[in-house]
Coordinates of C-alpha atoms (C1' of nucleotides) in Angstrom, one line a residue:
Chain A
M1 CA 146.9 95.3 -62.2
A2 CA 147.7 98.1 -64.7
R3 CA 144.5 99.7 -65.7
A4 CA 143.4 99.3 -69.3
G5 CA 141.9 102.7 -69.6
L6 CA 138.7 101.7 -71.2
D7 CA 135.5 103.5 -71.7
Q8 CA 132.1 102.7 -73.1
Q9 CA 133.1 103.8 -76.5
A10 CA 136.1 101.5 -76.6
V11 CA 134.1 98.6 -75.3
L12 CA 131.4 99.1 -77.8
A13 CA 133.8 99.5 -80.7
A14 CA 135.5 96.2 -79.8
A15 CA 132.1 94.5 -79.5
A16 CA 131.1 95.8 -82.9
E17 CA 134.3 94.5 -84.4
I18 CA 133.8 91.0 -83.0
A19 CA 130.2 91.0 -84.2
D20 CA 131.2 92.1 -87.7
T21 CA 134.3 89.8 -88.1
K22 CA 133.4 86.7 -86.1
G23 CA 129.7 86.8 -86.1
V24 CA 127.2 87.8 -83.5
E25 CA 127.2 84.4 -81.7
E26 CA 130.9 85.0 -81.0
L27 CA 130.2 88.2 -79.2
T28 CA 130.3 87.0 -75.5
L29 CA 131.6 88.7 -72.4
S30 CA 134.4 86.2 -72.6
T31 CA 135.6 87.0 -76.1
L32 CA 135.1 90.7 -75.6
A33 CA 137.1 90.8 -72.4
Q34 CA 139.8 88.7 -74.1
K35 CA 140.0 91.2 -76.9
L36 CA 140.2 94.1 -74.5
G37 CA 142.8 92.4 -72.3
I38 CA 140.7 92.3 -69.2
R39 CA 138.7 89.7 -67.2
P40 CA 135.0 89.3 -67.9
P41 CA 133.7 90.8 -64.6
S42 CA 135.6 94.0 -65.3
L43 CA 133.2 94.6 -68.2
Y44 CA 130.5 95.4 -65.7
N45 CA 132.3 98.6 -65.0
H46 CA 131.4 99.8 -68.5
V47 CA 128.2 97.9 -69.5
H48 CA 125.1 96.5 -67.8
G49 CA 126.0 92.9 -68.5
L50 CA 125.4 91.1 -71.7
P51 CA 121.9 92.5 -72.1
G52 CA 123.3 96.0 -71.6
L53 CA 126.0 95.5 -74.1
R54 CA 123.6 94.2 -76.7
R55 CA 121.3 97.2 -76.1
Q56 CA 124.2 99.6 -76.7
L57 CA 125.1 97.7 -79.9
V58 CA 121.5 98.0 -81.1
L59 CA 121.5 101.8 -80.5
Y60 CA 124.8 102.1 -82.2
A61 CA 123.5 100.1 -85.2
Y62 CA 120.5 102.3 -85.7
A63 CA 122.6 105.5 -85.3
K64 CA 125.2 104.3 -87.8
L65 CA 122.5 103.2 -90.2
K66 CA 120.8 106.6 -90.0
E67 CA 124.1 108.3 -90.5
T68 CA 124.9 106.2 -93.5
L69 CA 121.5 106.7 -95.1
T70 CA 121.6 110.4 -94.5
Q71 CA 124.9 110.7 -96.3
A72 CA 123.5 108.8 -99.2
A73 CA 120.5 111.1 -99.5
V74 CA 122.1 114.5 -99.5
G75 CA 121.8 116.4 -102.7
K76 CA 119.4 113.9 -104.3
A77 CA 115.7 113.8 -104.7
K78 CA 112.9 111.4 -105.7
D79 CA 113.9 108.2 -107.5
E80 CA 117.6 109.1 -107.5
A81 CA 117.4 109.5 -103.7
V82 CA 115.5 106.3 -103.2
R83 CA 118.0 104.4 -105.3
S84 CA 120.8 105.9 -103.4
L85 CA 119.2 105.0 -100.1
A86 CA 118.6 101.4 -101.2
E87 CA 122.2 101.0 -102.3
A88 CA 123.5 102.5 -99.0
Y89 CA 121.2 100.3 -97.0
R90 CA 122.5 97.2 -98.7
A91 CA 126.1 98.3 -98.5
Y92 CA 125.7 99.0 -94.8
V93 CA 124.6 95.4 -94.2
H94 CA 127.6 94.2 -96.2
R95 CA 130.0 96.4 -94.2
H96 CA 128.5 95.7 -90.8
P97 CA 126.8 92.3 -91.0
G98 CA 127.2 91.6 -87.3
V99 CA 126.1 95.0 -86.0
Y100 CA 123.1 94.9 -88.3
E101 CA 122.2 91.4 -87.2
A102 CA 122.5 92.5 -83.6
S103 CA 119.9 95.2 -84.3
E104 CA 117.6 92.6 -85.7
R105 CA 118.2 90.1 -82.9
Y106 CA 118.4 92.1 -79.8
A107 CA 116.3 95.2 -80.4
D108 CA 113.7 95.5 -77.7
L109 CA 111.2 97.8 -79.4
T110 CA 109.3 98.4 -76.2
D111 CA 112.5 100.3 -75.0
P112 CA 111.9 104.0 -75.6
E113 CA 115.5 104.7 -76.5
V114 CA 115.5 102.0 -79.0
Q115 CA 112.2 103.2 -80.4
R116 CA 113.6 106.7 -80.8
A117 CA 116.7 105.4 -82.5
A118 CA 114.7 103.3 -84.9
G119 CA 112.2 106.1 -85.4
E120 CA 114.9 108.4 -86.6
V121 CA 115.7 106.1 -89.5
V122 CA 112.0 106.1 -90.5
D123 CA 111.9 109.9 -90.1
L124 CA 114.7 110.2 -92.5
L125 CA 112.9 108.1 -95.0
I126 CA 109.8 110.2 -94.6
Q127 CA 111.9 113.3 -95.4
V128 CA 113.2 111.7 -98.5
L129 CA 109.8 110.9 -99.7
E130 CA 108.5 114.5 -99.2
P131 CA 109.1 115.6 -102.8
Y132 CA 106.7 113.0 -104.0
G133 CA 103.9 114.8 -102.3
L134 CA 102.3 111.7 -100.9
E135 CA 99.6 111.6 -98.2
H136 CA 101.2 110.9 -94.9
E137 CA 99.6 107.4 -94.6
E138 CA 100.6 106.7 -98.2
A139 CA 104.2 107.6 -97.4
I140 CA 104.2 105.2 -94.5
H141 CA 103.0 102.4 -96.7
V142 CA 105.7 103.2 -99.2
I143 CA 108.4 103.3 -96.5
R144 CA 107.3 99.9 -95.2
G145 CA 107.6 98.6 -98.7
F146 CA 111.0 100.1 -99.1
R147 CA 112.3 98.7 -95.8
S148 CA 110.9 95.3 -96.6
M149 CA 112.7 95.1 -99.8
A150 CA 116.0 96.5 -98.6
H151 CA 116.0 94.5 -95.4
G152 CA 114.8 91.4 -97.0
F153 CA 117.2 91.4 -99.9
A154 CA 120.2 92.3 -97.8
T155 CA 119.5 89.7 -95.1
I156 CA 118.8 86.9 -97.5
E157 CA 122.0 87.8 -99.3
R158 CA 124.0 88.0 -96.1
S159 CA 122.9 84.5 -95.1
G160 CA 123.8 83.1 -98.5
G161 CA 120.2 82.5 -99.3
F162 CA 120.5 83.5 -102.9
G163 CA 122.3 80.3 -104.0
I164 CA 122.0 80.6 -107.8
P165 CA 125.1 82.2 -109.4
L166 CA 123.4 85.2 -111.0
D167 CA 124.5 88.8 -110.4
L168 CA 123.0 90.1 -107.2
D169 CA 123.5 93.7 -108.1
V170 CA 121.3 93.2 -111.1
S171 CA 118.6 91.5 -109.1
Y172 CA 118.5 94.3 -106.6
R173 CA 118.4 96.9 -109.2
K174 CA 115.5 95.2 -111.0
L175 CA 113.6 94.8 -107.7
L176 CA 113.9 98.5 -107.1
D177 CA 113.1 99.4 -110.8
A178 CA 110.0 97.3 -110.5
Y179 CA 108.9 98.9 -107.3
L180 CA 109.5 102.4 -108.5
A181 CA 107.8 101.8 -111.8
G182 CA 104.9 100.3 -109.9
L183 CA 104.6 103.3 -107.7
R184 CA 104.5 105.5 -110.7
A185 CA 101.9 103.3 -112.3
L186 CA 99.7 103.2 -109.2
Y187 CA 100.0 106.7 -108.0
A188 CA 99.2 107.6 -111.6
K189 CA 100.1 110.9 -113.1
Chain B
M1 CA 113.1 54.5 -65.2
A2 CA 110.1 54.0 -67.4
R3 CA 110.9 54.7 -70.9
A4 CA 109.3 57.7 -72.5
G5 CA 108.9 56.1 -75.9
L6 CA 110.2 59.1 -77.9
D7 CA 111.4 59.3 -81.5
Q8 CA 112.9 62.0 -83.6
Q9 CA 109.4 63.2 -84.7
A10 CA 108.2 63.7 -81.2
V11 CA 111.4 65.5 -80.2
L12 CA 111.2 67.7 -83.2
A13 CA 107.6 68.5 -82.7
A14 CA 108.3 69.5 -79.1
A15 CA 111.2 71.6 -80.2
A16 CA 109.1 73.4 -82.8
E17 CA 106.4 74.1 -80.2
I18 CA 108.9 75.6 -77.8
A19 CA 110.4 77.8 -80.6
D20 CA 107.0 79.0 -81.7
T21 CA 105.5 79.7 -78.3
K22 CA 108.5 80.8 -76.1
G23 CA 110.9 82.0 -78.8
V24 CA 113.9 80.5 -80.3
E25 CA 116.3 81.5 -77.5
E26 CA 114.2 79.4 -75.1
L27 CA 114.8 76.3 -77.2
T28 CA 117.6 74.7 -75.2
L29 CA 118.3 71.0 -74.5
S30 CA 117.2 71.8 -70.9
T31 CA 113.8 73.2 -71.8
L32 CA 113.2 70.5 -74.4
A33 CA 114.1 67.7 -72.1
Q34 CA 111.9 69.2 -69.4
K35 CA 109.0 69.4 -71.8
L36 CA 109.5 65.8 -72.8
G37 CA 109.9 64.6 -69.3
I38 CA 113.4 63.3 -69.7
R39 CA 116.9 64.5 -68.7
P40 CA 119.0 66.5 -71.1
P41 CA 121.6 63.8 -71.9
S42 CA 118.8 61.4 -73.0
L43 CA 118.2 63.7 -75.9
Y44 CA 121.4 62.5 -77.5
N45 CA 119.7 59.3 -78.2
H46 CA 117.5 61.1 -80.7
V47 CA 119.4 64.1 -81.9
H48 CA 123.1 65.1 -82.5
G49 CA 123.2 67.6 -79.8
L50 CA 122.0 71.1 -80.0
P51 CA 123.5 71.7 -83.5
G52 CA 121.8 68.5 -84.7
L53 CA 118.5 69.6 -83.3
R54 CA 118.7 73.0 -84.9
R55 CA 119.6 71.4 -88.2
Q56 CA 116.5 69.2 -88.0
L57 CA 114.4 72.2 -87.2
V58 CA 115.8 74.1 -90.2
L59 CA 114.9 71.2 -92.5
Y60 CA 111.5 71.0 -91.0
A61 CA 110.9 74.7 -91.5
Y62 CA 111.7 74.6 -95.2
A63 CA 109.6 71.5 -95.7
K64 CA 106.7 73.0 -94.0
L65 CA 107.1 76.3 -95.9
K66 CA 107.2 74.5 -99.2
E67 CA 104.1 72.5 -98.2
T68 CA 102.2 75.7 -97.2
L69 CA 103.2 77.6 -100.3
T70 CA 102.3 74.6 -102.5
Q71 CA 98.8 74.5 -101.1
A72 CA 98.4 78.2 -101.6
A73 CA 99.4 78.0 -105.3
V74 CA 97.1 75.1 -106.4
G75 CA 94.5 76.1 -108.9
K76 CA 95.9 79.6 -109.4
A77 CA 98.0 81.3 -112.0
K78 CA 99.9 84.5 -112.6
D79 CA 99.1 87.5 -110.4
E80 CA 96.5 85.6 -108.4
A81 CA 99.0 82.8 -107.7
V82 CA 101.7 85.3 -106.7
R83 CA 99.3 87.1 -104.3
S84 CA 98.3 83.9 -102.8
L85 CA 101.9 82.8 -102.3
A86 CA 102.7 86.2 -100.7
E87 CA 99.8 85.9 -98.3
A88 CA 100.7 82.3 -97.4
Y89 CA 104.3 83.2 -96.8
R90 CA 103.4 85.9 -94.4
A91 CA 100.8 83.8 -92.7
Y92 CA 103.4 81.0 -92.3
V93 CA 105.7 83.4 -90.5
H94 CA 102.8 84.4 -88.2
R95 CA 101.9 80.9 -87.4
H96 CA 105.4 79.6 -87.0
P97 CA 107.5 82.5 -85.9
G98 CA 110.0 80.5 -84.0
V99 CA 110.4 77.8 -86.6
Y100 CA 110.8 80.4 -89.3
E101 CA 113.4 82.2 -87.2
A102 CA 115.3 79.0 -86.7
S103 CA 115.5 78.6 -90.4
E104 CA 117.0 82.1 -90.7
R105 CA 119.3 81.7 -87.8
Y106 CA 120.6 78.2 -88.0
A107 CA 120.5 77.3 -91.7
D108 CA 123.9 76.2 -92.8
L109 CA 123.6 76.7 -96.6
T110 CA 126.8 74.8 -97.2
D111 CA 125.0 71.6 -96.0
P112 CA 123.7 69.8 -99.1
E113 CA 120.5 68.6 -97.3
V114 CA 119.7 72.2 -96.3
Q115 CA 120.5 73.4 -99.8
R116 CA 118.1 70.8 -101.2
A117 CA 115.3 71.8 -98.8
A118 CA 115.7 75.5 -99.5
G119 CA 116.0 74.8 -103.2
E120 CA 112.7 73.1 -103.3
V121 CA 111.0 76.2 -102.2
V122 CA 112.7 78.2 -105.0
D123 CA 111.8 75.4 -107.4
L124 CA 108.1 75.9 -106.5
L125 CA 108.4 79.6 -107.1
I126 CA 109.9 78.9 -110.5
Q127 CA 107.0 76.7 -111.3
V128 CA 104.5 79.4 -110.3
L129 CA 106.2 81.9 -112.5
E130 CA 106.1 79.7 -115.6
P131 CA 102.9 81.1 -117.0
Y132 CA 104.5 84.5 -117.3
G133 CA 106.9 83.0 -119.9
L134 CA 110.0 84.8 -118.5
E135 CA 113.5 84.0 -119.5
H136 CA 115.1 81.7 -116.8
E137 CA 117.4 84.4 -115.5
E138 CA 114.6 86.9 -115.5
A139 CA 112.5 84.5 -113.4
I140 CA 115.4 84.2 -110.9
H141 CA 115.5 87.9 -110.5
V142 CA 111.8 88.1 -110.0
I143 CA 111.9 85.3 -107.4
R144 CA 114.6 87.1 -105.6
G145 CA 112.5 90.2 -105.5
F146 CA 109.5 88.2 -104.3
R147 CA 111.4 86.5 -101.5
S148 CA 113.0 89.8 -100.4
M149 CA 109.6 91.5 -100.1
A150 CA 107.9 88.6 -98.4
H151 CA 110.7 87.8 -96.0
G152 CA 111.5 91.4 -95.3
F153 CA 108.0 92.4 -94.6
A154 CA 107.2 89.4 -92.5
T155 CA 110.3 89.5 -90.4
I156 CA 110.1 93.3 -89.7
E157 CA 106.5 92.7 -88.8
R158 CA 107.4 89.8 -86.5
S159 CA 110.0 91.8 -84.7
G160 CA 107.6 94.7 -84.1
G161 CA 109.5 96.9 -86.4
F162 CA 106.5 98.6 -88.0
G163 CA 105.7 100.8 -85.1
I164 CA 103.2 103.2 -86.6
P165 CA 99.6 102.2 -86.1
L166 CA 98.6 101.8 -89.7
D167 CA 97.0 98.6 -91.1
L168 CA 99.7 96.2 -92.0
D169 CA 97.5 94.2 -94.4
V170 CA 97.1 97.3 -96.5
S171 CA 100.8 98.0 -96.5
Y172 CA 101.6 94.5 -97.6
R173 CA 99.0 94.5 -100.4
K174 CA 100.2 97.8 -101.6
L175 CA 103.8 96.6 -101.7
L176 CA 102.7 93.6 -103.8
D177 CA 100.5 95.8 -106.0
A178 CA 103.4 98.0 -106.7
Y179 CA 105.8 95.2 -107.5
L180 CA 103.3 93.4 -109.8
A181 CA 102.4 96.7 -111.5
G182 CA 106.1 97.4 -111.9
L183 CA 106.8 94.0 -113.5
R184 CA 103.9 94.6 -115.9
A185 CA 105.3 98.0 -116.8
L186 CA 108.9 96.8 -117.2
Y187 CA 108.3 93.6 -119.0
A188 CA 106.0 95.7 -121.2
K189 CA 103.4 94.1 -123.3
Chain C
dT1 C1' 110.1 30.9 -73.7
dT2 C1' 114.3 32.3 -72.8
dA3 C1' 118.8 34.3 -73.9
dA4 C1' 121.2 37.9 -76.3
dT5 C1' 121.4 42.3 -78.2
dA6 C1' 120.2 46.9 -79.1
dT7 C1' 118.1 51.0 -77.4
dA8 C1' 116.7 54.5 -74.4
dA9 C1' 116.9 56.2 -70.3
dC10 C1' 119.8 57.5 -66.2
dT11 C1' 123.8 59.6 -63.0
dA12 C1' 128.1 61.8 -62.5
dA13 C1' 131.5 64.8 -64.1
dT14 C1' 133.7 68.6 -67.0
dG15 C1' 134.1 72.9 -69.4
dT16 C1' 132.1 77.3 -70.8
dT17 C1' 129.5 81.4 -69.9
dA18 C1' 127.2 85.1 -67.2
dT19 C1' 126.9 87.1 -63.0
dT20 C1' 127.5 88.6 -58.1
dA21 C1' 130.2 89.7 -54.0
dG22 C1' 133.9 91.3 -52.1
dT23 C1' 138.9 93.2 -52.6
dT24 C1' 142.7 95.8 -54.3
dT25 C1' 144.8 99.3 -56.8
dT26 C1' 145.0 103.1 -59.4
dT27 C1' 143.5 107.7 -60.7
dG28 C1' 142.0 112.1 -60.0
dT29 C1' 140.7 115.8 -56.8
dC30 C1' 140.6 118.7 -52.7
Chain D
dG1 C1' 149.5 114.3 -49.5
dA2 C1' 144.9 112.4 -48.1
dC3 C1' 140.6 110.8 -49.8
dA4 C1' 137.1 109.3 -52.7
dA5 C1' 135.7 107.3 -57.0
dA6 C1' 136.6 104.2 -60.6
dA7 C1' 138.4 100.2 -62.7
dA8 C1' 140.5 96.4 -62.4
dC9 C1' 140.9 91.9 -59.9
dT10 C1' 139.8 86.9 -57.5
dA11 C1' 136.5 83.7 -55.9
dA12 C1' 132.2 81.6 -56.0
dT13 C1' 127.6 80.2 -58.0
dA14 C1' 124.2 78.9 -61.4
dA15 C1' 122.7 77.4 -66.0
dC16 C1' 123.8 75.0 -70.1
dA17 C1' 125.9 71.5 -73.4
dT18 C1' 128.3 67.6 -73.6
dT19 C1' 130.8 63.1 -72.6
dA20 C1' 131.5 58.8 -70.2
dG21 C1' 129.9 55.2 -68.1
dT22 C1' 125.7 52.6 -66.1
dT23 C1' 121.2 50.4 -65.9
dA24 C1' 116.9 49.0 -67.3
dT25 C1' 113.7 48.0 -71.0
dA26 C1' 112.5 46.4 -75.6
dT27 C1' 113.3 43.6 -79.3
dT28 C1' 115.1 39.9 -81.7
dA29 C1' 116.8 35.2 -82.2
dA30 C1' 117.4 30.7 -80.8

DNA sequence: TTAATATAACTAATGTTATTAGTTTTTGTC
DNA sequence: GACAAAAACTAATAACATTAGTTATATTAA
């Protein structure tokens, strides 16, 4: 029999790698077991079936995203911080396309753990917006806008939805430029 | 035996309804056949298996989106047209969540038919931006920004990703306000 | 009107996946 | 060294997609 010596971390890491390299549809208990050198039923020792695996992957995705964004924001403020966050968000989706997609596809936002993990990302964004001195509600609106742009651009890009051969970096920068300029214009001063 | 008298249209309509009401994961050949009162293998008379069904659904999704956006744009120009498009885009995702999701999930953008269908939506947006008199490349950047915002906001909203109880209509309007104001500011004049 | 053909349904069978139940073996602990 | 817990296993079942082969119903042609 020869035990494989796996734990949740190892299983999750293998799952993330399959998702990122082969795509999220390829992440099955079969492919995962094969990668780990065990039989599919053995996975139930580490994970609550496929739903449990997906849930773990969602939590991992949010944690990693928060970590990535946090690193991007240190030592920066205002527009510079926002631009850095936007770049980091997009880069994260590039680097972890499958994991990010899993967080879109499988997140059950009625699950308190998942809510907390997702909420921590939003909390970070709130922090970064502090220096602007916005009303709380206003900050929420701005964050929703930011997330929409970053998520929307990155996912359309990931799916190959921007078909015309024109520099995507430029498009993204212009989108952000416009939004930031618009905020300046609207919130006057 | 008693023939059911189905054709591609009827099959596709039933598939769209399942996707929109039960969710895209519930759209299987089993559930579809059940809804149509036939056995799963009989579907192969109308559709090239599950991949073929999904492809049809993707084409349907783009066609319907284009139609919806076209209606929203008639008789309007510039900012008013853009706002109307944005509203229509979001409303479309609300009304056809499963069909829209299918177009995200299953679109194979190397398929020429799919490219054409998706391209027609972009062409419409290009038309609407004409009155601004932008350079062609500039128009493409703006369209990418528009799509990112509309797609991003609508899909995060659909997934329940905006958890805080704060009016989403307001957030969406403010996002658009900021973007449009930003474009005005950047493209000067 | 009838004969021939094409079409749309069917049943049966196969392979894949997820999952559960029950078993064995290893590992770690007293 | 014995025992308990954990991690692997095999076997079996159910759901789904798909293929092959069959039958009945439309449709078309003579």
